[in-house]
Coordinates of C-alpha atoms and ligand atoms in Angstrom, one line a residue:
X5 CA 46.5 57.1 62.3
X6 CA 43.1 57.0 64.3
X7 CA 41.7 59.6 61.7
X8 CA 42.9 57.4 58.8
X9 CA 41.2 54.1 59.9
X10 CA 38.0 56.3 61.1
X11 CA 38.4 58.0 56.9
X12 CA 38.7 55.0 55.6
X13 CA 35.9 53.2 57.1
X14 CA 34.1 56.1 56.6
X15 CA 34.3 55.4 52.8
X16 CA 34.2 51.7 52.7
X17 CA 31.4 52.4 54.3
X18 CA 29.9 54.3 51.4
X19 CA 31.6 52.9 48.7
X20 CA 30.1 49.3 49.9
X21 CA 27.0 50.8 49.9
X22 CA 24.9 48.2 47.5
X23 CA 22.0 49.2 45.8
X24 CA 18.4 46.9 45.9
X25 CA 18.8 43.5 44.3
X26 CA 16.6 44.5 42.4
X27 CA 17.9 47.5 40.1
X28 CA 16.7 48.0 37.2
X29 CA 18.6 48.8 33.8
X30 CA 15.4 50.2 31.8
X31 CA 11.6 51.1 33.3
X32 CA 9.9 47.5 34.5
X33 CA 6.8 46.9 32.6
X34 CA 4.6 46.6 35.7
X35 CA 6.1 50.0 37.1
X36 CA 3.5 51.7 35.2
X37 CA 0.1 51.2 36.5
X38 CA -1.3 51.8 33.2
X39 CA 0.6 48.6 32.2
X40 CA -1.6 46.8 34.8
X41 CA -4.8 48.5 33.6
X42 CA -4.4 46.4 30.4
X43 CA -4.2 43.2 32.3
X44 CA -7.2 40.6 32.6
X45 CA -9.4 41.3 36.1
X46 CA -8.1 38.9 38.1
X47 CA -4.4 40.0 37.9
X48 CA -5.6 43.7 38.1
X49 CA -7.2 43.4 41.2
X50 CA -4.3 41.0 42.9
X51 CA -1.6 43.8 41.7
X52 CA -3.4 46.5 42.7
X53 CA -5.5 45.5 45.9
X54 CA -3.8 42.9 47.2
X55 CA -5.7 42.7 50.3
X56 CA -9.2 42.3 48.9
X57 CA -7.5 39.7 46.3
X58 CA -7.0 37.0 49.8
X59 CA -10.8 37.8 51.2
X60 CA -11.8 35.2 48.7
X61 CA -10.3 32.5 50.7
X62 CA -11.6 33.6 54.3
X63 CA -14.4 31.7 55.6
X64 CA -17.2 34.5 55.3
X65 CA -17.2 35.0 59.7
X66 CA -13.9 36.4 59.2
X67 CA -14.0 40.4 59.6
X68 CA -12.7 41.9 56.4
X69 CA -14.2 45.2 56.4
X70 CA -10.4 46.6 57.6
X71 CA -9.5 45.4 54.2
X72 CA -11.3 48.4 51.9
X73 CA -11.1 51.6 54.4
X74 CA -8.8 53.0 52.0
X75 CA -10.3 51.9 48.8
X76 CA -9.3 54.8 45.6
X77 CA -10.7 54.1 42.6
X78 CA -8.4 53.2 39.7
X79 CA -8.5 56.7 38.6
X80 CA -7.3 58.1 41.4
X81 CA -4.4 54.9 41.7
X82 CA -3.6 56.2 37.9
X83 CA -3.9 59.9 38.9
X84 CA -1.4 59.6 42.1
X85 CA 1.0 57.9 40.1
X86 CA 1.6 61.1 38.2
X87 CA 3.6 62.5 41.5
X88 CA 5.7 59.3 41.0
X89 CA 6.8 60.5 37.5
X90 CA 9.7 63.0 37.3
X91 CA 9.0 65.5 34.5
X92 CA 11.4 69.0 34.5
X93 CA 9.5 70.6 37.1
X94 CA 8.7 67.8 38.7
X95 CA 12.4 66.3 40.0
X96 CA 12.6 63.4 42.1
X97 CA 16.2 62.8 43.3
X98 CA 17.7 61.8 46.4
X99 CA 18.6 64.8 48.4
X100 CA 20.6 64.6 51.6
X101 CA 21.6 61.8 54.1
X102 CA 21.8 62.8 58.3
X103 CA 23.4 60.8 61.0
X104 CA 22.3 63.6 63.4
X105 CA 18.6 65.1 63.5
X106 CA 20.4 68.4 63.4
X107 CA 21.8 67.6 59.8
X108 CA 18.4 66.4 58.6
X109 CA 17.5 69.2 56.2
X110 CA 15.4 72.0 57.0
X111 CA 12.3 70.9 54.1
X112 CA 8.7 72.1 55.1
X113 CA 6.8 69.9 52.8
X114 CA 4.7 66.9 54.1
X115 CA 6.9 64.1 54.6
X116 CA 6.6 60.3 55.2
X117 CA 9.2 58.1 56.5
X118 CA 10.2 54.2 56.3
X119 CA 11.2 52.1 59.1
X120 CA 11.9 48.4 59.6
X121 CA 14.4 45.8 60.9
X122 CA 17.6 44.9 58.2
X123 CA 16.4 42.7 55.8
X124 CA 12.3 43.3 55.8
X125 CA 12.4 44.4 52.2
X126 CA 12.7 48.5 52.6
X127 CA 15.4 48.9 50.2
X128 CA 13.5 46.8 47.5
X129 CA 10.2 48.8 48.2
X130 CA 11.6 52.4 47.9
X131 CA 13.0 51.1 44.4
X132 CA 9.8 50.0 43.8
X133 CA 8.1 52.9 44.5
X134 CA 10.7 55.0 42.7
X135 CA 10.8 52.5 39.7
X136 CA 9.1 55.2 37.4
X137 CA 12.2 57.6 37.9
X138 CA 14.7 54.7 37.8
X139 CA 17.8 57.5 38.3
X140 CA 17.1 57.6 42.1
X141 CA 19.4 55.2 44.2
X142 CA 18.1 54.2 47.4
X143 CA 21.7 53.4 48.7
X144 CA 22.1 51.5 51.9
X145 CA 25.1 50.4 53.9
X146 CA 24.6 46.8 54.5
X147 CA 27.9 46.4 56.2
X148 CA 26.9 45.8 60.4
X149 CA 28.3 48.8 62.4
X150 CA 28.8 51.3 59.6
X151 CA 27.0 54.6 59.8
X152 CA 23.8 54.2 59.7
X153 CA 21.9 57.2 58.5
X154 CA 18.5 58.7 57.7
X155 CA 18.4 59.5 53.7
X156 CA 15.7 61.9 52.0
X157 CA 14.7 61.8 48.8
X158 CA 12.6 65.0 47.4
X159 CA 9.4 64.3 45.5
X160 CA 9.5 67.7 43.9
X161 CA 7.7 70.1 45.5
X162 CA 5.0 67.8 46.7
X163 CA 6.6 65.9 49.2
X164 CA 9.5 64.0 51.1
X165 CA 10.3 60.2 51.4
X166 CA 12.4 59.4 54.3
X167 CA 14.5 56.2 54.2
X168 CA 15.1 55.4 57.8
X169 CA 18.2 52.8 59.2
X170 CA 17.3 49.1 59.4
X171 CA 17.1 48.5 63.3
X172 CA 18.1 45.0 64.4
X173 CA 18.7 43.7 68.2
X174 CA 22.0 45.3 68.6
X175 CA 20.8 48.6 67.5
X176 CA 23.5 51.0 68.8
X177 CA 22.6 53.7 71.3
X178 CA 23.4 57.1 68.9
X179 CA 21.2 55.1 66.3
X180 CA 17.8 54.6 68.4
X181 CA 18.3 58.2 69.6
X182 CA 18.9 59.3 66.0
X183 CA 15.6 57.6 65.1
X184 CA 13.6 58.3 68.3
X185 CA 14.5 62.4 67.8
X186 CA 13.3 62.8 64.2
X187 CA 10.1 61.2 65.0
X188 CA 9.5 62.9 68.2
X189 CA 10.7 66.0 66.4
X190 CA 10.1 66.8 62.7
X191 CA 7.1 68.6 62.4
X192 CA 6.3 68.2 59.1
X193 CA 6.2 63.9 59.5
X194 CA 2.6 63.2 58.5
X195 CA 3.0 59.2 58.4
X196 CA 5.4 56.4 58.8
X197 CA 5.2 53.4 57.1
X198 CA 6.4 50.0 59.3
X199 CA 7.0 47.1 57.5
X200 CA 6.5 43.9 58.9
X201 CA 7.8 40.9 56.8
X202 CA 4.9 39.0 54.9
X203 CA 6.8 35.4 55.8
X204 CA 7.3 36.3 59.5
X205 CA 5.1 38.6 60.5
X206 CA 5.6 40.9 63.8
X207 CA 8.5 39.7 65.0
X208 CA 9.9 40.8 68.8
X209 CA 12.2 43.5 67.3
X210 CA 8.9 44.8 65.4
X211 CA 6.9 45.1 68.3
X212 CA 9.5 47.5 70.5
X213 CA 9.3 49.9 67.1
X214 CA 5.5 49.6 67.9
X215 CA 6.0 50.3 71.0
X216 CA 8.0 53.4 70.3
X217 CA 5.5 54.8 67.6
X218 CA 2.5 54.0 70.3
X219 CA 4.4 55.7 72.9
X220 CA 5.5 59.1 70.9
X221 CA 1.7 58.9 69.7
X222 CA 1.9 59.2 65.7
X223 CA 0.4 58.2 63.7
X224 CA 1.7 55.0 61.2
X225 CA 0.6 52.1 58.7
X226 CA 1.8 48.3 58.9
X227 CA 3.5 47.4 55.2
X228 CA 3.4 43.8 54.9
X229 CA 6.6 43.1 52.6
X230 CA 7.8 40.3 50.4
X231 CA 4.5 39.1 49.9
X232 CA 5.1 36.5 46.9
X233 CA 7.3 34.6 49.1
X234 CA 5.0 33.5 52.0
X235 CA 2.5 30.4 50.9
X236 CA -0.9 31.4 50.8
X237 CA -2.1 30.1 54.0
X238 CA 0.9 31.9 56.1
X239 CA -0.4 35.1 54.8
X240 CA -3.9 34.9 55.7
X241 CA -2.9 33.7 58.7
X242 CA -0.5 36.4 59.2
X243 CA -2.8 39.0 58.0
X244 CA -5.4 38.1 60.4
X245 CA -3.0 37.6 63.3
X246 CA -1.7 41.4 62.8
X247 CA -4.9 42.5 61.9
X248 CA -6.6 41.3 65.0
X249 CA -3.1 42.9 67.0
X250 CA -3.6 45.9 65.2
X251 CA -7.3 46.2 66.6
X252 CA -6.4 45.3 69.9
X253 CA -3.3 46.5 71.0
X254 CA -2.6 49.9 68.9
X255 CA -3.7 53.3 69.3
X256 CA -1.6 55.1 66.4
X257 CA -1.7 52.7 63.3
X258 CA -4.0 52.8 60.8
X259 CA -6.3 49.6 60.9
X260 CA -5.6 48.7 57.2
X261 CA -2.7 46.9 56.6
X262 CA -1.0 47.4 53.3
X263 CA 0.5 44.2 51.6
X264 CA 3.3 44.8 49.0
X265 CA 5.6 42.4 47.0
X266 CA 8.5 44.4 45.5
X267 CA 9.2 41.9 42.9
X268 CA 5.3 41.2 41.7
X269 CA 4.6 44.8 42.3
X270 CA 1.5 43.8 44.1
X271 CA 0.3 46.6 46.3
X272 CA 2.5 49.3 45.0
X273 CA 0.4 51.3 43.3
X274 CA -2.2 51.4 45.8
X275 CA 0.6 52.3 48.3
X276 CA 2.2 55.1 46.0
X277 CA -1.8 56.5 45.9
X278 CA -2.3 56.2 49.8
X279 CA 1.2 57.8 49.9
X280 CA -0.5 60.9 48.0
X281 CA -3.4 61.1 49.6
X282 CA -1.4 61.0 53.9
X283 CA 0.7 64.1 52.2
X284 CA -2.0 66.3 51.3
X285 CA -1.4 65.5 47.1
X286 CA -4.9 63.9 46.5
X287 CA -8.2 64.1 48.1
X288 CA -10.5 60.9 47.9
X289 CA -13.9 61.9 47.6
X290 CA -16.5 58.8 47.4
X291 CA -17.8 58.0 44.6
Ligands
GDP5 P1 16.4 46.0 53.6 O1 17.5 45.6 54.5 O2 15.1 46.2 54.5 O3 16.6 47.2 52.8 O4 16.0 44.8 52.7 P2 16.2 44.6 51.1 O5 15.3 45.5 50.3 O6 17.7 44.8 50.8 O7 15.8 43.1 50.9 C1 16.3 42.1 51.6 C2 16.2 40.8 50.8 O8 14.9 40.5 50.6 C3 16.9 40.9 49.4 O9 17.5 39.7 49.2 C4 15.8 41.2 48.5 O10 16.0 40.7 47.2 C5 14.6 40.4 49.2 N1 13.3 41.1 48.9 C6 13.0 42.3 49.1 N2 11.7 42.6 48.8 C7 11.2 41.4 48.3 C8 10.0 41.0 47.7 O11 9.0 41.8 47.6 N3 9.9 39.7 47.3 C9 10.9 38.8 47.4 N4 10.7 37.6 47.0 N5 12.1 39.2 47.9 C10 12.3 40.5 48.3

């Protein structure tokens, strides 16, 4: 009887699995940074650089040089997103899910990973980022208590995309030590992307995953999600506040912060290109 309840959860679990609000029947228009290319100057630069787009309304003491450390050109934006296109020898599926580290699949190609509390907006980025190969499902159990797992997607050859459990307050114990052991363990991490919501900011439960990445000493990146929501003036104020934590109080995260709306698709392509460049798939040279 025990066994049937735990097999039945186990596949309400699943089947309740929803997918991103926003799913999307055919290719969006603004998935395609070429799309965006077309558009005047003003929406270029506040879809693709987000960041640089809000320096225009800080007082000129205010320290914005953080704000173009990783600064592509558009070429190389346009170039990136190539990786972000499934061809037939380029596949880009989902590939496996793990609950333990020791079912996370043995892959040896650079990988980055996604972490965040339930709700921040990771779902909705991942499709976002995926948008060009629309087939992928970034499936996530929104149901409090069900399994909670880590899912990969494969980006061909090039590189992995790990989807990581949305931690909350009541995080249970086997899921921080699920967390905590792939990125203490897997070798082949080379960054992980924390988002931090763009109306919020760091919130309490952000700042013990900071804690943990500052403590297991590797290296990460502060997303700023669901930036079309916040006013203008919460989000320079927030940017600056994390900014300013960021200098202060952080070893391991890079001191850009990366601003992304998943709806807009501010910020994506510039995060799909810095997404290249952490995994070894593009190397920046200045111009
Ligand atoms: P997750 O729990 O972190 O995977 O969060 P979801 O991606 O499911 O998003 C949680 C809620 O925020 C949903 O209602 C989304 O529609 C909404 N959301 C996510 N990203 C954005 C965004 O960029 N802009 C806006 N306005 N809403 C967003």
């Amino acid at each position: 009887m025990f066994y049937l309840q735990k097999t039945r959860k186990f596949f309400e679990a699943n089947w309740l699995l929803r997918r991103c609000a926003a799913t999307w029947k055919s290719l969006p228009d603004k998935a395609s940074f070429a799309n965006i290319l077309r558009m005047d100057d003003k929406t270029l630069t506040k879809l693709t650089f987000p960041l640089q787009d809000l320096e225009k309304y800080y007082v000129s003491n205010v320290n914005t040089e953080n704000f173009r450390i990783f600064n592509p050109s558009l070429d190389y934006i346009q170039w990136a997103e190539l990786l972000f296109k499934p061809s037939k020898d380029h596949e880009i599926d989902y590939f496996s899910s793990a609950i333990r580290m020791d079912h996370a699949p043995l892959l040896s190609q650079p990988e980055v990973c996604f972490i965040g509390r339930s709700n921040v907006g990771k779902s909705c980025l991942l499709k976002a980022l995926f948008s060009l190969a629309p087939e992928v499902e970034v499936r996530v159990s929104k149901t409090p208590g069900h399994t909670k797992k880590l899912n990969f997607f494969k980006v061909g050859k090039r590189f992995t995309m790990v989807d990581m459990p949305g931690y909350g307050y009541r995080a249970p114990q086997d899921f921080s030590e699920m967390v905590e052991a792939y990125l203490q363990e897997r070798k082949n991490l080379k960054r992980t992307f924390l988002l931090v919501d763009g109306v919020t900011g760091i919130q309490e439960v952000d700042n013990t995953a900071v804690e943990m990445l500052e403590e297991f000493g590797i290296p990460y990146v502060l997303v700023l999600t669901k930036i079309d929501r916040a006013p203008k003036g919460l989000l320079l104020k927030n940017v600056l506040a994390i900014q300013d934590f960021v200098e202060k109080q952080t070893q391991g995260c890079f001191p850009q912060l990366f601003p992304v709306s998943s709806v807009e698709f501010s910020g994506i392509y510039l995060l799909r290109c810095f997404i290249a460049h952490v995994t070894g798939n593009l190397s920046i040279t200045e111009s």
